[in-house]
Each structure stands twice: as C-alpha cells, then as structure tokens.
C-alpha atoms as a PDB file:
ATOM      1  CA  MET A   1    -150.069 249.937  61.256  1.00  0.00           C
ATOM      2  CA  GLU A   2    -151.862 246.603  61.656  1.00  0.00           C
ATOM      3  CA  LEU A   3    -150.503 244.442  64.538  1.00  0.00           C
ATOM      4  CA  LYS A   4    -151.171 240.826  64.699  1.00  0.00           C
ATOM      5  CA  LEU A   5    -150.147 238.070  66.977  1.00  0.00           C
ATOM      6  CA  ALA A   6    -148.306 235.157  65.524  1.00  0.00           C
ATOM      7  CA  CYS A   7    -147.984 231.952  67.439  1.00  0.00           C
ATOM      8  CA  VAL A   8    -146.010 229.532  65.729  1.00  0.00           C
ATOM      9  CA  MET A   9    -143.335 227.116  66.408  1.00  0.00           C
ATOM     10  CA  ASP A  10    -141.504 227.023  63.081  1.00  0.00           C
ATOM     11  CA  VAL A  11    -139.654 230.256  62.440  1.00  0.00           C
ATOM     12  CA  THR A  12    -139.477 229.487  58.780  1.00  0.00           C
ATOM     13  CA  VAL A  13    -143.184 229.689  58.445  1.00  0.00           C
ATOM     14  CA  LEU A  14    -143.313 233.047  60.144  1.00  0.00           C
ATOM     15  CA  LEU A  15    -140.795 234.485  57.801  1.00  0.00           C
ATOM     16  CA  MET A  16    -142.729 233.320  54.815  1.00  0.00           C
ATOM     17  CA  LEU A  17    -145.980 235.010  56.077  1.00  0.00           C
ATOM     18  CA  PHE A  18    -144.017 238.084  56.528  1.00  0.00           C
ATOM     19  CA  LYS A  19    -142.351 237.937  53.058  1.00  0.00           C
ATOM     20  CA  PHE A  20    -145.835 237.667  51.423  1.00  0.00           C
ATOM     21  CA  GLN A  21    -147.250 240.449  53.534  1.00  0.00           C
ATOM     22  CA  GLN A  22    -149.553 238.180  55.302  1.00  0.00           C
ATOM     23  CA  LEU A  23    -148.095 239.888  58.406  1.00  0.00           C
ATOM     24  CA  SER A  24    -147.422 243.696  58.069  1.00  0.00           C
ATOM     25  CA  SER A  25    -145.812 243.589  61.696  1.00  0.00           C
ATOM     26  CA  PHE A  26    -146.048 240.895  64.371  1.00  0.00           C
ATOM     27  CA  ILE A  27    -145.400 239.759  68.054  1.00  0.00           C
ATOM     28  CA  LEU A  28    -143.959 236.329  68.288  1.00  0.00           C
ATOM     29  CA  ILE A  29    -145.636 234.307  71.183  1.00  0.00           C
ATOM     30  CA  CYS A  30    -144.243 230.690  71.618  1.00  0.00           C
ATOM     31  CA  PRO A  31    -145.271 228.184  74.086  1.00  0.00           C
ATOM     32  CA  LYS A  32    -141.491 227.031  74.164  1.00  0.00           C
ATOM     33  CA  PRO A  33    -138.284 228.574  73.103  1.00  0.00           C
ATOM     34  CA  VAL A  34    -137.356 227.963  69.628  1.00  0.00           C
ATOM     35  CA  PHE A  35    -133.634 227.193  70.783  1.00  0.00           C
ATOM     36  CA  GLU A  36    -132.166 226.923  74.050  1.00  0.00           C
ATOM     37  CA  MET A  37    -128.794 228.445  74.747  1.00  0.00           C
ATOM     38  CA  LYS A  38    -126.450 226.157  76.706  1.00  0.00           C
ATOM     39  CA  PRO A  39    -123.628 227.584  78.861  1.00  0.00           C
ATOM     40  CA  THR A  40    -120.105 227.421  77.302  1.00  0.00           C
ATOM     41  CA  GLY A  41    -118.001 227.741  80.274  1.00  0.00           C
ATOM     42  CA  GLY A  42    -117.527 228.995  84.068  1.00  0.00           C
ATOM     43  CA  VAL A  43    -118.663 227.145  86.956  1.00  0.00           C
ATOM     44  CA  GLY A  44    -121.947 226.079  85.920  1.00  0.00           C
ATOM     45  CA  GLY A  45    -121.109 224.628  82.387  1.00  0.00           C
ATOM     46  CA  GLY A  46    -121.181 220.892  81.549  1.00  0.00           C
ATOM     47  CA  PHE A  47    -118.246 218.575  82.069  1.00  0.00           C
ATOM     48  CA  GLY A  48    -115.252 219.847  80.296  1.00  0.00           C
ATOM     49  CA  GLN A  49    -116.759 223.306  80.452  1.00  0.00           C
ATOM     50  CA  THR A  50    -116.901 223.735  84.067  1.00  0.00           C
ATOM     51  CA  GLY A  51    -114.190 226.035  85.476  1.00  0.00           C
ATOM     52  CA  PHE A  52    -112.378 225.142  89.074  1.00  0.00           C
ATOM     53  CA  SER A  53    -113.057 227.783  91.482  1.00  0.00           C
ATOM     54  CA  GLU A  54    -109.916 229.929  92.493  1.00  0.00           C
ATOM     55  CA  THR A  55    -109.902 228.085  95.785  1.00  0.00           C
ATOM     56  CA  GLU A  56    -109.980 224.817  94.132  1.00  0.00           C
ATOM     57  CA  ARG A  57    -107.303 225.606  91.644  1.00  0.00           C
ATOM     58  CA  LYS A  58    -104.864 226.734  94.200  1.00  0.00           C
ATOM     59  CA  ARG A  59    -105.415 223.646  96.391  1.00  0.00           C
ATOM     60  CA  ILE A  60    -105.059 221.349  93.300  1.00  0.00           C
ATOM     61  CA  ASP A  61    -102.058 222.945  92.129  1.00  0.00           C
ATOM     62  CA  ALA A  62    -100.293 222.838  95.508  1.00  0.00           C
ATOM     63  CA  ASN A  63    -101.192 219.107  95.867  1.00  0.00           C
ATOM     64  CA  LEU A  64     -99.989 218.260  92.346  1.00  0.00           C
ATOM     65  CA  ARG A  65     -96.457 219.863  93.090  1.00  0.00           C
ATOM     66  CA  LYS A  66     -95.952 217.553  96.238  1.00  0.00           C
ATOM     67  CA  PRO A  67     -93.763 214.483  95.542  1.00  0.00           C
ATOM     68  CA  LEU A  68     -95.175 211.270  96.549  1.00  0.00           C
ATOM     69  CA  GLY A  69     -93.901 209.491  99.908  1.00  0.00           C
ATOM     70  CA  PRO A  70     -92.388 206.041  99.938  1.00  0.00           C
ATOM     71  CA  GLU A  71     -95.721 204.482 101.058  1.00  0.00           C
ATOM     72  CA  TYR A  72     -97.101 205.309  97.760  1.00  0.00           C
ATOM     73  CA  LEU A  73     -94.577 203.620  95.517  1.00  0.00           C
ATOM     74  CA  ALA A  74     -93.773 199.930  94.619  1.00  0.00           C
ATOM     75  CA  THR A  75     -90.599 198.610  93.323  1.00  0.00           C
ATOM     76  CA  ARG A  76     -89.761 195.929  90.710  1.00  0.00           C
ATOM     77  CA  ALA A  77     -86.478 194.475  89.142  1.00  0.00           C
ATOM     78  CA  GLY A  78     -85.115 196.376  86.301  1.00  0.00           C
ATOM     79  CA  PRO A  79     -82.418 195.934  83.601  1.00  0.00           C
ATOM     80  CA  GLY A  80     -78.914 195.075  85.523  1.00  0.00           C
ATOM     81  CA  GLY A  81     -80.644 194.084  88.658  1.00  0.00           C
ATOM     82  CA  ALA A  82     -81.691 197.706  89.521  1.00  0.00           C
ATOM     83  CA  LYS A  83     -84.685 198.613  91.311  1.00  0.00           C
ATOM     84  CA  LEU A  84     -87.293 200.675  89.765  1.00  0.00           C
ATOM     85  CA  SER A  85     -89.934 202.545  91.450  1.00  0.00           C
ATOM     86  CA  TYR A  86     -93.378 202.905  90.113  1.00  0.00           C
ATOM     87  CA  ILE A  87     -96.816 203.660  91.139  1.00  0.00           C
ATOM     88  CA  GLU A  88     -99.619 201.112  91.002  1.00  0.00           C
ATOM     89  CA  GLY A  89    -102.757 201.835  88.986  1.00  0.00           C
ATOM     90  CA  HIS A  90    -105.331 201.737  91.977  1.00  0.00           C
ATOM     91  CA  ARG A  91    -103.137 204.018  93.900  1.00  0.00           C
ATOM     92  CA  VAL A  92    -102.880 206.801  91.072  1.00  0.00           C
ATOM     93  CA  ILE A  93    -106.467 206.625  90.603  1.00  0.00           C
ATOM     94  CA  SER A  94    -107.264 206.963  94.216  1.00  0.00           C
ATOM     95  CA  LEU A  95    -104.830 210.002  94.208  1.00  0.00           C
ATOM     96  CA  ALA A  96    -106.569 211.562  91.297  1.00  0.00           C
ATOM     97  CA  GLN A  97    -109.951 211.087  93.024  1.00  0.00           C
ATOM     98  CA  GLU A  98    -108.624 212.916  96.156  1.00  0.00           C
ATOM     99  CA  ILE A  99    -107.006 215.774  94.236  1.00  0.00           C
ATOM    100  CA  PHE A 100    -109.585 216.462  91.452  1.00  0.00           C
ATOM    101  CA  GLY A 101    -112.749 214.928  93.135  1.00  0.00           C
ATOM    102  CA  PHE A 102    -114.919 211.945  92.063  1.00  0.00           C
ATOM    103  CA  ASP A 103    -116.644 214.210  89.578  1.00  0.00           C
ATOM    104  CA  GLY A 104    -113.626 216.385  88.421  1.00  0.00           C
ATOM    105  CA  TRP A 105    -111.991 214.019  85.924  1.00  0.00           C
ATOM    106  CA  SER A 106    -112.565 211.260  83.596  1.00  0.00           C
ATOM    107  CA  HIS A 107    -110.587 209.322  81.019  1.00  0.00           C
ATOM    108  CA  SER A 108    -111.442 207.890  77.595  1.00  0.00           C
ATOM    109  CA  ILE A 109    -109.782 205.604  75.144  1.00  0.00           C
ATOM    110  CA  VAL A 110    -108.438 207.412  71.958  1.00  0.00           C
ATOM    111  CA  GLN A 111    -107.178 204.294  70.109  1.00  0.00           C
ATOM    112  CA  THR A 112    -106.221 200.692  70.615  1.00  0.00           C
ATOM    113  CA  ASP A 113    -103.821 198.703  68.535  1.00  0.00           C
ATOM    114  CA  ILE A 114    -102.925 195.005  68.662  1.00  0.00           C
ATOM    115  CA  ASP A 115     -99.256 194.998  68.322  1.00  0.00           C
ATOM    116  CA  PHE A 116     -98.811 191.206  67.934  1.00  0.00           C
ATOM    117  CA  VAL A 117    -100.703 187.773  68.444  1.00  0.00           C
ATOM    118  CA  ASP A 118     -98.481 184.912  68.517  1.00  0.00           C
ATOM    119  CA  THR A 119     -99.910 181.246  68.837  1.00  0.00           C
ATOM    120  CA  ALA A 120     -97.586 178.420  69.922  1.00  0.00           C
ATOM    121  CA  ARG A 121     -96.972 175.625  67.354  1.00  0.00           C
ATOM    122  CA  ASP A 122     -99.319 173.305  69.213  1.00  0.00           C
ATOM    123  CA  GLY A 123    -102.159 175.734  69.549  1.00  0.00           C
ATOM    124  CA  THR A 124    -102.162 175.625  73.250  1.00  0.00           C
ATOM    125  CA  ALA A 125    -100.556 179.072  74.217  1.00  0.00           C
ATOM    126  CA  TYR A 126    -100.933 182.631  73.019  1.00  0.00           C
ATOM    127  CA  SER A 127     -98.818 185.753  73.528  1.00  0.00           C
ATOM    128  CA  ILE A 128    -100.425 189.323  72.835  1.00  0.00           C
ATOM    129  CA  GLY A 129     -99.126 192.737  73.048  1.00  0.00           C
ATOM    130  CA  VAL A 130    -101.699 195.749  72.889  1.00  0.00           C
ATOM    131  CA  SER A 131    -101.066 199.360  72.982  1.00  0.00           C
ATOM    132  CA  THR A 132    -103.959 201.974  73.956  1.00  0.00           C
ATOM    133  CA  ILE A 133    -103.893 205.781  73.954  1.00  0.00           C
ATOM    134  CA  VAL A 134    -105.710 207.142  76.838  1.00  0.00           C
ATOM    135  CA  ARG A 135    -106.854 210.591  77.312  1.00  0.00           C
ATOM    136  CA  VAL A 136    -107.502 212.074  80.894  1.00  0.00           C
ATOM    137  CA  THR A 137    -109.717 215.200  80.943  1.00  0.00           C
ATOM    138  CA  LEU A 138    -110.566 217.527  83.890  1.00  0.00           C
ATOM    139  CA  LYS A 139    -113.863 219.062  84.383  1.00  0.00           C
ATOM    140  CA  ASP A 140    -112.506 222.583  83.006  1.00  0.00           C
ATOM    141  CA  GLY A 141    -111.470 220.825  79.588  1.00  0.00           C
ATOM    142  CA  THR A 142    -107.798 220.532  80.420  1.00  0.00           C
ATOM    143  CA  SER A 143    -106.518 217.214  79.152  1.00  0.00           C
ATOM    144  CA  HIS A 144    -103.462 214.896  78.653  1.00  0.00           C
ATOM    145  CA  GLU A 145    -103.013 211.700  76.797  1.00  0.00           C
ATOM    146  CA  ASP A 146    -100.309 209.045  76.658  1.00  0.00           C
ATOM    147  CA  VAL A 147     -99.806 205.634  75.333  1.00  0.00           C
ATOM    148  CA  GLY A 148    -100.157 202.585  77.653  1.00  0.00           C
ATOM    149  CA  TYR A 149     -98.772 199.022  76.876  1.00  0.00           C
ATOM    150  CA  GLY A 150    -100.186 195.692  78.000  1.00  0.00           C
ATOM    151  CA  TYR A 151     -98.816 191.981  77.175  1.00  0.00           C
ATOM    152  CA  ILE A 152     -99.025 188.571  78.262  1.00  0.00           C
ATOM    153  CA  GLU A 153     -97.011 185.659  77.319  1.00  0.00           C
ATOM    154  CA  ASN A 154     -98.307 182.023  76.963  1.00  0.00           C
ATOM    155  CA  ALA A 155    -101.913 182.539  78.055  1.00  0.00           C
ATOM    156  CA  LYS A 156    -103.983 179.358  78.009  1.00  0.00           C
ATOM    157  CA  SER A 157    -106.669 180.746  75.957  1.00  0.00           C
ATOM    158  CA  LYS A 158    -106.934 183.780  73.345  1.00  0.00           C
ATOM    159  CA  GLY A 159    -109.744 185.314  75.261  1.00  0.00           C
ATOM    160  CA  MET A 160    -107.838 185.312  78.505  1.00  0.00           C
ATOM    161  CA  ALA A 161    -104.733 186.729  76.769  1.00  0.00           C
ATOM    162  CA  PHE A 162    -106.778 189.664  75.091  1.00  0.00           C
ATOM    163  CA  GLU A 163    -108.608 190.516  78.347  1.00  0.00           C
ATOM    164  CA  LYS A 164    -105.313 190.766  80.410  1.00  0.00           C
ATOM    165  CA  ALA A 165    -103.371 192.492  77.721  1.00  0.00           C
ATOM    166  CA  LYS A 166    -106.219 195.128  76.898  1.00  0.00           C
ATOM    167  CA  LYS A 167    -106.904 196.016  80.562  1.00  0.00           C
ATOM    168  CA  GLU A 168    -103.177 196.440  81.425  1.00  0.00           C
ATOM    169  CA  SER A 169    -102.718 198.536  78.457  1.00  0.00           C
ATOM    170  CA  VAL A 170    -105.772 200.799  79.626  1.00  0.00           C
ATOM    171  CA  THR A 171    -104.535 200.884  83.092  1.00  0.00           C
ATOM    172  CA  ASP A 172    -100.745 201.836  82.147  1.00  0.00           C
ATOM    173  CA  GLY A 173    -102.154 204.657  79.680  1.00  0.00           C
ATOM    174  CA  ILE A 174    -104.347 206.129  82.564  1.00  0.00           C
ATOM    175  CA  LYS A 175    -101.191 206.238  84.812  1.00  0.00           C
ATOM    176  CA  ARG A 176     -99.147 207.712  81.969  1.00  0.00           C
ATOM    177  CA  ALA A 177    -101.764 210.329  81.169  1.00  0.00           C
ATOM    178  CA  LEU A 178    -102.233 211.306  84.750  1.00  0.00           C
ATOM    179  CA  LYS A 179     -98.437 211.778  85.526  1.00  0.00           C
ATOM    180  CA  SER A 180     -98.342 214.619  83.111  1.00  0.00           C
ATOM    181  CA  PHE A 181    -100.579 216.697  85.667  1.00  0.00           C
ATOM    182  CA  GLY A 182     -97.817 216.588  88.138  1.00  0.00           C
ATOM    183  CA  ASN A 183     -95.459 214.968  90.897  1.00  0.00           C
ATOM    184  CA  ALA A 184     -98.221 213.767  93.063  1.00  0.00           C
ATOM    185  CA  LEU A 185     -99.630 211.572  90.288  1.00  0.00           C
ATOM    186  CA  GLY A 186     -96.547 209.868  89.396  1.00  0.00           C
ATOM    187  CA  ASN A 187     -94.451 212.242  87.656  1.00  0.00           C
ATOM    188  CA  CYS A 188     -91.978 212.362  90.480  1.00  0.00           C
ATOM    189  CA  VAL A 189     -90.761 208.797  89.735  1.00  0.00           C
ATOM    190  CA  TYR A 190     -88.727 210.277  86.861  1.00  0.00           C
ATOM    191  CA  ASP A 191     -86.797 212.573  89.146  1.00  0.00           C
ATOM    192  CA  LYS A 192     -83.586 210.885  90.498  1.00  0.00           C
ATOM    193  CA  ARG A 193     -83.017 213.568  93.363  1.00  0.00           C
ATOM    194  CA  ILE A 194     -86.617 212.895  94.577  1.00  0.00           C
ATOM    195  CA  LEU A 195     -85.937 208.965  94.207  1.00  0.00           C
ATOM    196  CA  MET A 196     -82.878 209.252  96.212  1.00  0.00           C
ATOM    197  CA  ASN A 197     -84.894 211.049  99.024  1.00  0.00           C
ATOM    198  CA  ILE A 198     -87.683 208.430  98.776  1.00  0.00           C
ATOM    199  CA  GLY A 199     -84.854 205.607  99.205  1.00  0.00           C
ATOM    200  CA  LYS A 200     -83.540 207.381 102.345  1.00  0.00           C
ATOM    201  CA  GLU A 201     -86.822 207.390 103.812  1.00  0.00           C
ATOM    202  CA  ARG A 202     -87.270 203.870 103.061  1.00  0.00           C
ATOM    203  CA  LYS A 203     -84.150 203.016 104.880  1.00  0.00           C
ATOM    204  CA  TRP A 204     -85.186 205.150 107.884  1.00  0.00           C
ATOM    205  CA  LYS A 205     -88.781 203.668 108.095  1.00  0.00           C
ATOM    206  CA  THR A 206     -87.076 200.074 107.924  1.00  0.00           C
ATOM    207  CA  LEU A 207     -84.771 200.869 110.725  1.00  0.00           C
ATOM    208  CA  GLU A 208     -87.565 202.339 112.867  1.00  0.00           C
ATOM    209  CA  THR A 209     -89.781 199.578 112.284  1.00  0.00           C
ATOM    210  CA  ASN A 210     -86.945 197.228 113.333  1.00  0.00           C
ATOM    211  CA  LEU A 211     -86.302 199.138 116.555  1.00  0.00           C
ATOM    212  CA  ILE A 212     -89.951 199.080 117.566  1.00  0.00           C
ATOM    213  CA  ILE A 213     -90.075 195.216 117.088  1.00  0.00           C
END
C-alpha cells in the first residue's frame, strides 16, 4: 500500500483528494491544529465555567449564611413613619468582592425600560422613571437576576434626569440580584427576627457609646 504525506490546512481539500483516490492512505501533518478544544468546565475554564474549589465553596457558603450587623445597614423613613432597614449599594458591592473575590463575580444589564417621562408645563423640569433587569453571575456560572428601579422628580435637565434614574436603577438591580445569594448580601433585611436583633444591637451600641463619652 502506498503511503503518502499530506500537509494541508484545509481538511475539506484532503477529503476530496482521498475521495478521488489521489491518496490511497495518508498521514496528516499540519503546522497548526485544525481546531482548538476549549475547556468546558472545572477550575481551569473561562469565566462562567470556572468552578470554585471545595475550600472556596465551603467558605463562601458559610459567609453567605451570616446575617449582617447593624454597622452594614442604613435606615430610611417608610410608610406610616416606620423605619426601614436597607443596605447601600457601595456596601453590598464591597461585600460581594470580599465573599466571591474581585474576579469571582460580574454583573450585566439584561434589559432597561423607560417607564415614564414627564415634562413640566413650562418645560423647566423633568421627572423620569427607569426599570432595569440586572443579572449577577459567579465564575462557576451560578446566576441570579432581579429588577431595579430608579426615578427622579423635577430635575432641571432631561440629561440629568436620565443619568440619575438609570444609574439608580442599575445599582438597585445589582443589590436585588445579590440578595438572592444569601443573608450576607442583603437578604437578611427581609427577616423580621434578624431585624429585631439588629435593632437591639443598635440600642446597646448607642448606650455603650454614650457611656464612653
């Protein structure tokens, strides 16, 4: 049997030569691989395909289960004069960096909708509402998404109104998506028992501060 060497980059050409019996048998020699296999999972894959190690997973799981202390939460007035606890955007992002690592998570905007644009009769003020769906993805592919909302009333310019409302909706969307991962990223503020304990801690801290002063 005649043995020939075939050095080609196009596999289609090689198959045609073989079909028309130009090569009865061959050894394929290529300076480059015809295709490159990419990793599809495990620790060495690309973002969204890189698994956490067992040690990392246990640490992350333990941290996510922890409720936040009062120093991480802010309060604002709610309906009927009630105080509502919430976590600020910059704090929850910092916590996500600490828990997942700076390269362990990312966020993306899935969809943005302009809910309303109202202009004052004299054209000197603008009110805008924007909703944005944000997806947070971990390096192993785990993801959560939620909708955030931002609005502004009586802004002096339309550009300023859109900038503030859009940024606020994205930040709110990140916060709401992150809370789905666990207590440490904001989900604890929806647990009344945890909030009661946080309220007690705040009172004790205030008392301690007053005594020290």
